[in-house]
Amino acid sequence: EAAAAEAAEPESGCGGGAEEPVVSLAEVLAENEELEKEARAVLGASDHERCSYSQGAVKRQALYACSTCTPPGGEPAGICLACSYECHGTHRLFELYTKRNFRCDCGNSKFKNLQCKLLPEKGKVNSGNKYNDNFYGLYCTCKRPYPDPEDEVPDEMIQCIVCEDWFHGRHLGAVPPESGDFHEMVCQACMKRCHFLWAYASQLAVPALTKVNSLEDEGIVLKAEESEEPKKEIKKESGVEHQETKEEKQTEQFNEPSTSSGSTCPEVVTKSEETVCKLKELQSKQFLKKDTATFWPSNWRSKLCTCEDCLKMYSELEVQFLTDECDTVLAYENKGTSDQETERRDPLMDTLNSMNRVQQVELICEYNDLKTELTDYLRRFADEGTVVKREDIQHFFEEFQSRKRRRTNRMQYYCS
């Protein structure tokens, strides 16, 4: 690192400007590794070379919408990662992050003047695909783009796991908990449609921080049916409902950790093996129903009832995926990371550690030259808003090697 700092230190007397901050090669590599890790998480489980159409409706994949080919006013369409590179590299794209059960539309009847270069033979439409305003670059209940040049309020966008739309934190009816305290969110509209989740929320959901405004109602206490048991006393603490009951074992059953691991997913439940309905047990007690989004911890899906009646309800509401822990974005990201994390060692760091100080400085100088020229080269693509293709990178390194050979030849000529 000391050698890197010495090599990166600007020469005195060059332009008289302020000195640039000194960054070690190790710091640069660590930052690059972090960016690569994020990219692997989002894109790693998606194929960047082959169109995903042949796989049918992919369980979860990275998707894009092309504003150039399907502008607002036309039919919405989504394209896979590989087609975003190969078929739409110079187009204006909306990044949709990931969506479930989607089949690539690239080149079908929604694209009037474009044929897919990777898989030209495709059906006219994909009837199983679901679309929303995200495919036009609009998000949330406010139907605004992201990033929004007219929105000066810093806010985090959170994706609903049911409708898969993205929402500003301030448009969820409640202030979200800290991002590290919850893993999934169900928006207000989806909580109204899937109202059975309110019975689980009292046991499983992560409490919101505060109300967005004091005019909101305090919620409605619901009870599915009267029972002979004495009414439970409801105690409010920081807006959260706590039941003082003798049924502590039932609460512990819902709060105990899941037995499934983060890297592997349990088999999807398609046939009921439960004899007692957990949902009916929860609905027999009082619970609070609000007009807000809800926030859920990891593995909460494993606590949902899978009795025959509940499985039928999930199917009617088209939310069967809620019982599938492999459907989560976290499971997708873990798969993307594990697929590419093959106990690899960084060859550059291995090489650097095997060199003496003079060789290290020479390598760092070469690295700085490469970084500067590559940054300048890629900036042109960023300014034009175009995608960098493999051919562009190959062309850059061919030119870089050619310039390097010319420099080396001149040095040999002057030294002879």
mmCIF file with all atom_site columns, N, CA, C and O in Angstrom, residues 169-215:
data_model
loop_
_atom_site.group_PDB
_atom_site.id
_atom_site.type_symbol
_atom_site.label_atom_id
_atom_site.label_alt_id
_atom_site.label_comp_id
_atom_site.label_asym_id
_atom_site.label_entity_id
_atom_site.label_seq_id
_atom_site.pdbx_PDB_ins_code
_atom_site.Cartn_x
_atom_site.Cartn_y
_atom_site.Cartn_z
_atom_site.occupancy
_atom_site.B_iso_or_equiv
_atom_site.pdbx_formal_charge
_atom_site.auth_seq_id
_atom_site.auth_comp_id
_atom_site.auth_asym_id
_atom_site.auth_atom_id
_atom_site.pdbx_PDB_model_num
ATOM 1   N N  . GLY A 1 169 ? -40.482 5.548   0.303  1.00 0.00 ? 169 GLY A N  1
ATOM 2   C CA . GLY A 1 169 ? -40.757 5.239   1.699  1.00 0.00 ? 169 GLY A CA 1
ATOM 3   C C  . GLY A 1 169 ? -41.841 6.116   2.296  1.00 0.00 ? 169 GLY A C  1
ATOM 4   O O  . GLY A 1 169 ? -42.604 5.678   3.160  1.00 0.00 ? 169 GLY A O  1
ATOM 5   N N  . ARG A 1 170 ? -41.961 7.355   1.808  1.00 0.00 ? 170 ARG A N  1
ATOM 6   C CA . ARG A 1 170 ? -42.946 8.291   2.365  1.00 0.00 ? 170 ARG A CA 1
ATOM 7   C C  . ARG A 1 170 ? -44.350 8.076   1.807  1.00 0.00 ? 170 ARG A C  1
ATOM 8   O O  . ARG A 1 170 ? -45.287 8.766   2.213  1.00 0.00 ? 170 ARG A O  1
ATOM 9   N N  . HIS A 1 171 ? -44.499 7.143   0.865  1.00 0.00 ? 171 HIS A N  1
ATOM 10  C CA . HIS A 1 171 ? -45.804 6.892   0.259  1.00 0.00 ? 171 HIS A CA 1
ATOM 11  C C  . HIS A 1 171 ? -46.344 5.508   0.629  1.00 0.00 ? 171 HIS A C  1
ATOM 12  O O  . HIS A 1 171 ? -47.093 4.909   -0.139 1.00 0.00 ? 171 HIS A O  1
ATOM 13  N N  . LEU A 1 172 ? -45.974 5.022   1.803  1.00 0.00 ? 172 LEU A N  1
ATOM 14  C CA . LEU A 1 172 ? -46.398 3.686   2.229  1.00 0.00 ? 172 LEU A CA 1
ATOM 15  C C  . LEU A 1 172 ? -47.393 3.722   3.383  1.00 0.00 ? 172 LEU A C  1
ATOM 16  O O  . LEU A 1 172 ? -47.786 2.677   3.890  1.00 0.00 ? 172 LEU A O  1
ATOM 17  N N  . GLY A 1 173 ? -47.786 4.912   3.813  1.00 0.00 ? 173 GLY A N  1
ATOM 18  C CA . GLY A 1 173 ? -48.735 5.018   4.910  1.00 0.00 ? 173 GLY A CA 1
ATOM 19  C C  . GLY A 1 173 ? -48.111 4.920   6.279  1.00 0.00 ? 173 GLY A C  1
ATOM 20  O O  . GLY A 1 173 ? -48.778 5.144   7.293  1.00 0.00 ? 173 GLY A O  1
ATOM 21  N N  . ALA A 1 174 ? -46.846 4.590   6.349  1.00 0.00 ? 174 ALA A N  1
ATOM 22  C CA . ALA A 1 174 ? -46.119 4.502   7.615  1.00 0.00 ? 174 ALA A CA 1
ATOM 23  C C  . ALA A 1 174 ? -44.632 4.639   7.305  1.00 0.00 ? 174 ALA A C  1
ATOM 24  O O  . ALA A 1 174 ? -44.191 4.326   6.195  1.00 0.00 ? 174 ALA A O  1
ATOM 25  N N  . VAL A 1 175 ? -43.891 5.130   8.270  1.00 0.00 ? 175 VAL A N  1
ATOM 26  C CA . VAL A 1 175 ? -42.448 5.286   8.068  1.00 0.00 ? 175 VAL A CA 1
ATOM 27  C C  . VAL A 1 175 ? -41.789 3.912   8.181  1.00 0.00 ? 175 VAL A C  1
ATOM 28  O O  . VAL A 1 175 ? -41.943 3.231   9.204  1.00 0.00 ? 175 VAL A O  1
ATOM 29  N N  . PRO A 1 176 ? -41.069 3.462   7.141  1.00 0.00 ? 176 PRO A N  1
ATOM 30  C CA . PRO A 1 176 ? -40.461 2.121   7.181  1.00 0.00 ? 176 PRO A CA 1
ATOM 31  C C  . PRO A 1 176 ? -39.446 1.998   8.311  1.00 0.00 ? 176 PRO A C  1
ATOM 32  O O  . PRO A 1 176 ? -38.808 2.983   8.697  1.00 0.00 ? 176 PRO A O  1
ATOM 33  N N  . PRO A 1 177 ? -39.279 0.803   8.856  1.00 0.00 ? 177 PRO A N  1
ATOM 34  C CA . PRO A 1 177 ? -38.200 0.573   9.818  1.00 0.00 ? 177 PRO A CA 1
ATOM 35  C C  . PRO A 1 177 ? -36.843 0.769   9.138  1.00 0.00 ? 177 PRO A C  1
ATOM 36  O O  . PRO A 1 177 ? -36.775 0.962   7.929  1.00 0.00 ? 177 PRO A O  1
ATOM 37  N N  . GLU A 1 178 ? -35.781 0.734   9.917  1.00 0.00 ? 178 GLU A N  1
ATOM 38  C CA . GLU A 1 178 ? -34.450 0.803   9.328  1.00 0.00 ? 178 GLU A CA 1
ATOM 39  C C  . GLU A 1 178 ? -34.292 -0.339  8.329  1.00 0.00 ? 178 GLU A C  1
ATOM 40  O O  . GLU A 1 178 ? -34.806 -1.441  8.530  1.00 0.00 ? 178 GLU A O  1
ATOM 41  N N  . SER A 1 179 ? -33.558 -0.074  7.231  1.00 0.00 ? 179 SER A N  1
ATOM 42  C CA . SER A 1 179 ? -33.479 -1.048  6.137  1.00 0.00 ? 179 SER A CA 1
ATOM 43  C C  . SER A 1 179 ? -32.936 -2.391  6.589  1.00 0.00 ? 179 SER A C  1
ATOM 44  O O  . SER A 1 179 ? -33.297 -3.430  6.030  1.00 0.00 ? 179 SER A O  1
ATOM 45  N N  . GLY A 1 180 ? -32.086 -2.412  7.592  1.00 0.00 ? 180 GLY A N  1
ATOM 46  C CA . GLY A 1 180 ? -31.530 -3.675  8.058  1.00 0.00 ? 180 GLY A CA 1
ATOM 47  C C  . GLY A 1 180 ? -32.452 -4.454  8.969  1.00 0.00 ? 180 GLY A C  1
ATOM 48  O O  . GLY A 1 180 ? -32.166 -5.600  9.320  1.00 0.00 ? 180 GLY A O  1
ATOM 49  N N  . ASP A 1 181 ? -33.593 -3.843  9.354  1.00 0.00 ? 181 ASP A N  1
ATOM 50  C CA . ASP A 1 181 ? -34.506 -4.488  10.304 1.00 0.00 ? 181 ASP A CA 1
ATOM 51  C C  . ASP A 1 181 ? -35.578 -5.329  9.626  1.00 0.00 ? 181 ASP A C  1
ATOM 52  O O  . ASP A 1 181 ? -36.277 -6.086  10.290 1.00 0.00 ? 181 ASP A O  1
ATOM 53  N N  . PHE A 1 182 ? -35.764 -5.152  8.309  1.00 0.00 ? 182 PHE A N  1
ATOM 54  C CA . PHE A 1 182 ? -36.764 -5.953  7.612  1.00 0.00 ? 182 PHE A CA 1
ATOM 55  C C  . PHE A 1 182 ? -36.206 -6.389  6.256  1.00 0.00 ? 182 PHE A C  1
ATOM 56  O O  . PHE A 1 182 ? -35.259 -5.799  5.739  1.00 0.00 ? 182 PHE A O  1
ATOM 57  N N  . HIS A 1 183 ? -36.807 -7.425  5.681  1.00 0.00 ? 183 HIS A N  1
ATOM 58  C CA . HIS A 1 183 ? -36.320 -7.975  4.425  1.00 0.00 ? 183 HIS A CA 1
ATOM 59  C C  . HIS A 1 183 ? -37.315 -7.824  3.274  1.00 0.00 ? 183 HIS A C  1
ATOM 60  O O  . HIS A 1 183 ? -36.908 -7.802  2.118  1.00 0.00 ? 183 HIS A O  1
ATOM 61  N N  . GLU A 1 184 ? -38.611 -7.752  3.595  1.00 0.00 ? 184 GLU A N  1
ATOM 62  C CA . GLU A 1 184 ? -39.601 -7.654  2.523  1.00 0.00 ? 184 GLU A CA 1
ATOM 63  C C  . GLU A 1 184 ? -40.718 -6.706  2.944  1.00 0.00 ? 184 GLU A C  1
ATOM 64  O O  . GLU A 1 184 ? -40.944 -6.480  4.137  1.00 0.00 ? 184 GLU A O  1
ATOM 65  N N  . MET A 1 185 ? -41.403 -6.166  1.938  1.00 0.00 ? 185 MET A N  1
ATOM 66  C CA . MET A 1 185 ? -42.474 -5.209  2.182  1.00 0.00 ? 185 MET A CA 1
ATOM 67  C C  . MET A 1 185 ? -43.683 -5.580  1.323  1.00 0.00 ? 185 MET A C  1
ATOM 68  O O  . MET A 1 185 ? -43.533 -6.004  0.176  1.00 0.00 ? 185 MET A O  1
ATOM 69  N N  . VAL A 1 186 ? -44.881 -5.403  1.896  1.00 0.00 ? 186 VAL A N  1
ATOM 70  C CA . VAL A 1 186 ? -46.131 -5.548  1.150  1.00 0.00 ? 186 VAL A CA 1
ATOM 71  C C  . VAL A 1 186 ? -46.825 -4.195  1.187  1.00 0.00 ? 186 VAL A C  1
ATOM 72  O O  . VAL A 1 186 ? -47.079 -3.649  2.265  1.00 0.00 ? 186 VAL A O  1
ATOM 73  N N  . CYS A 1 187 ? -47.128 -3.630  0.025  1.00 0.00 ? 187 CYS A N  1
ATOM 74  C CA . CYS A 1 187 ? -47.668 -2.272  -0.055 1.00 0.00 ? 187 CYS A CA 1
ATOM 75  C C  . CYS A 1 187 ? -49.116 -2.210  0.438  1.00 0.00 ? 187 CYS A C  1
ATOM 76  O O  . CYS A 1 187 ? -49.762 -3.238  0.681  1.00 0.00 ? 187 CYS A O  1
ATOM 77  N N  . GLN A 1 188 ? -49.644 -0.987  0.556  1.00 0.00 ? 188 GLN A N  1
ATOM 78  C CA . GLN A 1 188 ? -51.001 -0.780  1.062  1.00 0.00 ? 188 GLN A CA 1
ATOM 79  C C  . GLN A 1 188 ? -52.046 -1.488  0.207  1.00 0.00 ? 188 GLN A C  1
ATOM 80  O O  . GLN A 1 188 ? -52.935 -2.173  0.721  1.00 0.00 ? 188 GLN A O  1
ATOM 81  N N  . ALA A 1 189 ? -51.951 -1.318  -1.117 1.00 0.00 ? 189 ALA A N  1
ATOM 82  C CA . ALA A 1 189 ? -52.950 -1.913  -2.011 1.00 0.00 ? 189 ALA A CA 1
ATOM 83  C C  . ALA A 1 189 ? -52.938 -3.430  -1.917 1.00 0.00 ? 189 ALA A C  1
ATOM 84  O O  . ALA A 1 189 ? -53.999 -4.073  -1.918 1.00 0.00 ? 189 ALA A O  1
ATOM 85  N N  . CYS A 1 190 ? -51.753 -4.026  -1.833 1.00 0.00 ? 190 CYS A N  1
ATOM 86  C CA . CYS A 1 190 ? -51.663 -5.488  -1.763 1.00 0.00 ? 190 CYS A CA 1
ATOM 87  C C  . CYS A 1 190 ? -52.108 -6.007  -0.400 1.00 0.00 ? 190 CYS A C  1
ATOM 88  O O  . CYS A 1 190 ? -52.613 -7.128  -0.294 1.00 0.00 ? 190 CYS A O  1
ATOM 89  N N  . MET A 1 191 ? -51.930 -5.214  0.669  1.00 0.00 ? 191 MET A N  1
ATOM 90  C CA . MET A 1 191 ? -52.441 -5.622  1.977  1.00 0.00 ? 191 MET A CA 1
ATOM 91  C C  . MET A 1 191 ? -53.972 -5.626  1.967  1.00 0.00 ? 191 MET A C  1
ATOM 92  O O  . MET A 1 191 ? -54.601 -6.451  2.635  1.00 0.00 ? 191 MET A O  1
ATOM 93  N N  . LYS A 1 192 ? -54.591 -4.709  1.223  1.00 0.00 ? 192 LYS A N  1
ATOM 94  C CA . LYS A 1 192 ? -56.049 -4.707  1.111  1.00 0.00 ? 192 LYS A CA 1
ATOM 95  C C  . LYS A 1 192 ? -56.527 -5.932  0.333  1.00 0.00 ? 192 LYS A C  1
ATOM 96  O O  . LYS A 1 192 ? -57.546 -6.543  0.668  1.00 0.00 ? 192 LYS A O  1
ATOM 97  N N  . ARG A 1 193 ? -55.791 -6.273  -0.728 1.00 0.00 ? 193 ARG A N  1
ATOM 98  C CA . ARG A 1 193 ? -56.178 -7.435  -1.536 1.00 0.00 ? 193 ARG A CA 1
ATOM 99  C C  . ARG A 1 193 ? -55.907 -8.743  -0.795 1.00 0.00 ? 193 ARG A C  1
ATOM 100 O O  . ARG A 1 193 ? -56.700 -9.674  -0.862 1.00 0.00 ? 193 ARG A O  1
ATOM 101 N N  . CYS A 1 194 ? -54.774 -8.799  -0.105 1.00 0.00 ? 194 CYS A N  1
ATOM 102 C CA . CYS A 1 194 ? -54.393 -10.000 0.669  1.00 0.00 ? 194 CYS A CA 1
ATOM 103 C C  . CYS A 1 194 ? -54.612 -9.721  2.152  1.00 0.00 ? 194 CYS A C  1
ATOM 104 O O  . CYS A 1 194 ? -53.671 -9.783  2.955  1.00 0.00 ? 194 CYS A O  1
ATOM 105 N N  . HIS A 1 195 ? -55.844 -9.417  2.516  1.00 0.00 ? 195 HIS A N  1
ATOM 106 C CA . HIS A 1 195 ? -56.130 -8.954  3.874  1.00 0.00 ? 195 HIS A CA 1
ATOM 107 C C  . HIS A 1 195 ? -55.859 -10.023 4.928  1.00 0.00 ? 195 HIS A C  1
ATOM 108 O O  . HIS A 1 195 ? -55.742 -9.710  6.112  1.00 0.00 ? 195 HIS A O  1
ATOM 109 N N  . PHE A 1 196 ? -55.747 -11.299 4.517  1.00 0.00 ? 196 PHE A N  1
ATOM 110 C CA . PHE A 1 196 ? -55.447 -12.352 5.488  1.00 0.00 ? 196 PHE A CA 1
ATOM 111 C C  . PHE A 1 196 ? -54.087 -12.127 6.152  1.00 0.00 ? 196 PHE A C  1
ATOM 112 O O  . PHE A 1 196 ? -53.842 -12.624 7.258  1.00 0.00 ? 196 PHE A O  1
ATOM 113 N N  . LEU A 1 197 ? -53.206 -11.359 5.498  1.00 0.00 ? 197 LEU A N  1
ATOM 114 C CA . LEU A 1 197 ? -51.875 -11.116 6.055  1.00 0.00 ? 197 LEU A CA 1
ATOM 115 C C  . LEU A 1 197 ? -51.934 -10.300 7.345  1.00 0.00 ? 197 LEU A C  1
ATOM 116 O O  . LEU A 1 197 ? -50.981 -10.332 8.137  1.00 0.00 ? 197 LEU A O  1
ATOM 117 N N  . TRP A 1 198 ? -53.033 -9.564  7.564  1.00 0.00 ? 198 TRP A N  1
ATOM 118 C CA . TRP A 1 198 ? -53.106 -8.774  8.797  1.00 0.00 ? 198 TRP A CA 1
ATOM 119 C C  . TRP A 1 198 ? -53.132 -9.670  10.037 1.00 0.00 ? 198 TRP A C  1
ATOM 120 O O  . TRP A 1 198 ? -52.650 -9.286  11.104 1.00 0.00 ? 198 TRP A O  1
ATOM 121 N N  . ALA A 1 199 ? -53.688 -10.856 9.897  1.00 0.00 ? 199 ALA A N  1
ATOM 122 C CA . ALA A 1 199 ? -53.707 -11.776 11.034 1.00 0.00 ? 199 ALA A CA 1
ATOM 123 C C  . ALA A 1 199 ? -52.296 -12.217 11.395 1.00 0.00 ? 199 ALA A C  1
ATOM 124 O O  . ALA A 1 199 ? -51.964 -12.408 12.570 1.00 0.00 ? 199 ALA A O  1
ATOM 125 N N  . TYR A 1 200 ? -51.439 -12.368 10.375 1.00 0.00 ? 200 TYR A N  1
ATOM 126 C CA . TYR A 1 200 ? -50.043 -12.740 10.621 1.00 0.00 ? 200 TYR A CA 1
ATOM 127 C C  . TYR A 1 200 ? -49.220 -11.546 11.091 1.00 0.00 ? 200 TYR A C  1
ATOM 128 O O  . TYR A 1 200 ? -48.236 -11.699 11.811 1.00 0.00 ? 200 TYR A O  1
ATOM 129 N N  . ALA A 1 201 ? -49.619 -10.348 10.654 1.00 0.00 ? 201 ALA A N  1
ATOM 130 C CA . ALA A 1 201 ? -48.817 -9.159  10.942 1.00 0.00 ? 201 ALA A CA 1
ATOM 131 C C  . ALA A 1 201 ? -48.637 -8.935  12.434 1.00 0.00 ? 201 ALA A C  1
ATOM 132 O O  . ALA A 1 201 ? -47.558 -8.502  12.890 1.00 0.00 ? 201 ALA A O  1
ATOM 133 N N  . SER A 1 202 ? -49.665 -9.233  13.206 1.00 0.00 ? 202 SER A N  1
ATOM 134 C CA . SER A 1 202 ? -49.564 -8.996  14.645 1.00 0.00 ? 202 SER A CA 1
ATOM 135 C C  . SER A 1 202 ? -48.495 -9.872  15.285 1.00 0.00 ? 202 SER A C  1
ATOM 136 O O  . SER A 1 202 ? -47.926 -9.521  16.320 1.00 0.00 ? 202 SER A O  1
ATOM 137 N N  . GLN A 1 203 ? -48.188 -11.008 14.660 1.00 0.00 ? 203 GLN A N  1
ATOM 138 C CA . GLN A 1 203 ? -47.207 -11.931 15.207 1.00 0.00 ? 203 GLN A CA 1
ATOM 139 C C  . GLN A 1 203 ? -45.843 -11.794 14.545 1.00 0.00 ? 203 GLN A C  1
ATOM 140 O O  . GLN A 1 203 ? -44.812 -11.987 15.193 1.00 0.00 ? 203 GLN A O  1
ATOM 141 N N  . LEU A 1 204 ? -45.831 -11.476 13.252 1.00 0.00 ? 204 LEU A N  1
ATOM 142 C CA . LEU A 1 204 ? -44.592 -11.596 12.482 1.00 0.00 ? 204 LEU A CA 1
ATOM 143 C C  . LEU A 1 204 ? -44.026 -10.282 11.968 1.00 0.00 ? 204 LEU A C  1
ATOM 144 O O  . LEU A 1 204 ? -42.806 -10.152 11.829 1.00 0.00 ? 204 LEU A O  1
ATOM 145 N N  . ALA A 1 205 ? -44.869 -9.309  11.644 1.00 0.00 ? 205 ALA A N  1
ATOM 146 C CA . ALA A 1 205 ? -44.398 -8.104  10.958 1.00 0.00 ? 205 ALA A CA 1
ATOM 147 C C  . ALA A 1 205 ? -43.479 -7.271  11.842 1.00 0.00 ? 205 ALA A C  1
ATOM 148 O O  . ALA A 1 205 ? -43.613 -7.241  13.066 1.00 0.00 ? 205 ALA A O  1
ATOM 149 N N  . VAL A 1 206 ? -42.545 -6.556  11.188 1.00 0.00 ? 206 VAL A N  1
ATOM 150 C CA . VAL A 1 206 ? -41.660 -5.618  11.881 1.00 0.00 ? 206 VAL A CA 1
ATOM 151 C C  . VAL A 1 206 ? -42.414 -4.299  12.028 1.00 0.00 ? 206 VAL A C  1
ATOM 152 O O  . VAL A 1 206 ? -42.913 -3.763  11.036 1.00 0.00 ? 206 VAL A O  1
ATOM 153 N N  . PRO A 1 207 ? -42.542 -3.744  13.224 1.00 0.00 ? 207 PRO A N  1
ATOM 154 C CA . PRO A 1 207 ? -43.323 -2.514  13.408 1.00 0.00 ? 207 PRO A CA 1
ATOM 155 C C  . PRO A 1 207 ? -42.735 -1.343  12.630 1.00 0.00 ? 207 PRO A C  1
ATOM 156 O O  . PRO A 1 207 ? -41.516 -1.199  12.537 1.00 0.00 ? 207 PRO A O  1
ATOM 157 N N  . ALA A 1 208 ? -43.610 -0.529  12.055 1.00 0.00 ? 208 ALA A N  1
ATOM 158 C CA . ALA A 1 208 ? -43.167 0.715   11.427 1.00 0.00 ? 208 ALA A CA 1
ATOM 159 C C  . ALA A 1 208 ? -42.699 1.668   12.520 1.00 0.00 ? 208 ALA A C  1
ATOM 160 O O  . ALA A 1 208 ? -43.073 1.539   13.686 1.00 0.00 ? 208 ALA A O  1
ATOM 161 N N  . LEU A 1 209 ? -41.877 2.654   12.140 1.00 0.00 ? 209 LEU A N  1
ATOM 162 C CA . LEU A 1 209 ? -41.316 3.564   13.135 1.00 0.00 ? 209 LEU A CA 1
ATOM 163 C C  . LEU A 1 209 ? -42.371 4.490   13.713 1.00 0.00 ? 209 LEU A C  1
ATOM 164 O O  . LEU A 1 209 ? -42.576 4.561   14.912 1.00 0.00 ? 209 LEU A O  1
ATOM 165 N N  . THR A 1 210 ? -43.066 5.233   12.831 1.00 0.00 ? 210 THR A N  1
ATOM 166 C CA . THR A 1 210 ? -44.092 6.180   13.282 1.00 0.00 ? 210 THR A CA 1
ATOM 167 C C  . THR A 1 210 ? -45.153 6.291   12.213 1.00 0.00 ? 210 THR A C  1
ATOM 168 O O  . THR A 1 210 ? -44.972 5.842   11.083 1.00 0.00 ? 210 THR A O  1
ATOM 169 N N  . LYS A 1 211 ? -46.237 6.935   12.565 1.00 0.00 ? 211 LYS A N  1
ATOM 170 C CA . LYS A 1 211 ? -47.249 7.258   11.566 1.00 0.00 ? 211 LYS A CA 1
ATOM 171 C C  . LYS A 1 211 ? -46.743 8.367   10.661 1.00 0.00 ? 211 LYS A C  1
ATOM 172 O O  . LYS A 1 211 ? -46.032 9.265   11.086 1.00 0.00 ? 211 LYS A O  1
ATOM 173 N N  . VAL A 1 212 ? -47.149 8.312   9.373  1.00 0.00 ? 212 VAL A N  1
ATOM 174 C CA . VAL A 1 212 ? -46.787 9.390   8.468  1.00 0.00 ? 212 VAL A CA 1
ATOM 175 C C  . VAL A 1 212 ? -47.504 10.668  8.859  1.00 0.00 ? 212 VAL A C  1
ATOM 176 O O  . VAL A 1 212 ? -46.949 11.751  8.828  1.00 0.00 ? 212 VAL A O  1
ATOM 177 N N  . ASN A 1 213 ? -48.759 10.573  9.240  1.00 0.00 ? 213 ASN A N  1
ATOM 178 C CA . ASN A 1 213 ? -49.470 11.753  9.731  1.00 0.00 ? 213 ASN A CA 1
ATOM 179 C C  . ASN A 1 213 ? -50.468 11.323  10.797 1.00 0.00 ? 213 ASN A C  1
ATOM 180 O O  . ASN A 1 213 ? -50.915 10.196  10.854 1.00 0.00 ? 213 ASN A O  1
ATOM 181 N N  . SER A 1 214 ? -50.809 12.271  11.658 1.00 0.00 ? 214 SER A N  1
ATOM 182 C CA . SER A 1 214 ? -51.660 11.970  12.800 1.00 0.00 ? 214 SER A CA 1
ATOM 183 C C  . SER A 1 214 ? -53.132 11.834  12.429 1.00 0.00 ? 214 SER A C  1
ATOM 184 O O  . SER A 1 214 ? -53.943 11.486  13.267 1.00 0.00 ? 214 SER A O  1
ATOM 185 N N  . LEU A 1 215 ? -53.477 12.128  11.176 1.00 0.00 ? 215 LEU A N  1
ATOM 186 C CA . LEU A 1 215 ? -54.869 12.056  10.761 1.00 0.00 ? 215 LEU A CA 1
ATOM 187 C C  . LEU A 1 215 ? -55.286 10.639  10.411 1.00 0.00 ? 215 LEU A C  1
ATOM 188 O O  . LEU A 1 215 ? -56.476 10.358  10.248 1.00 0.00 ? 215 LEU A O  1
#
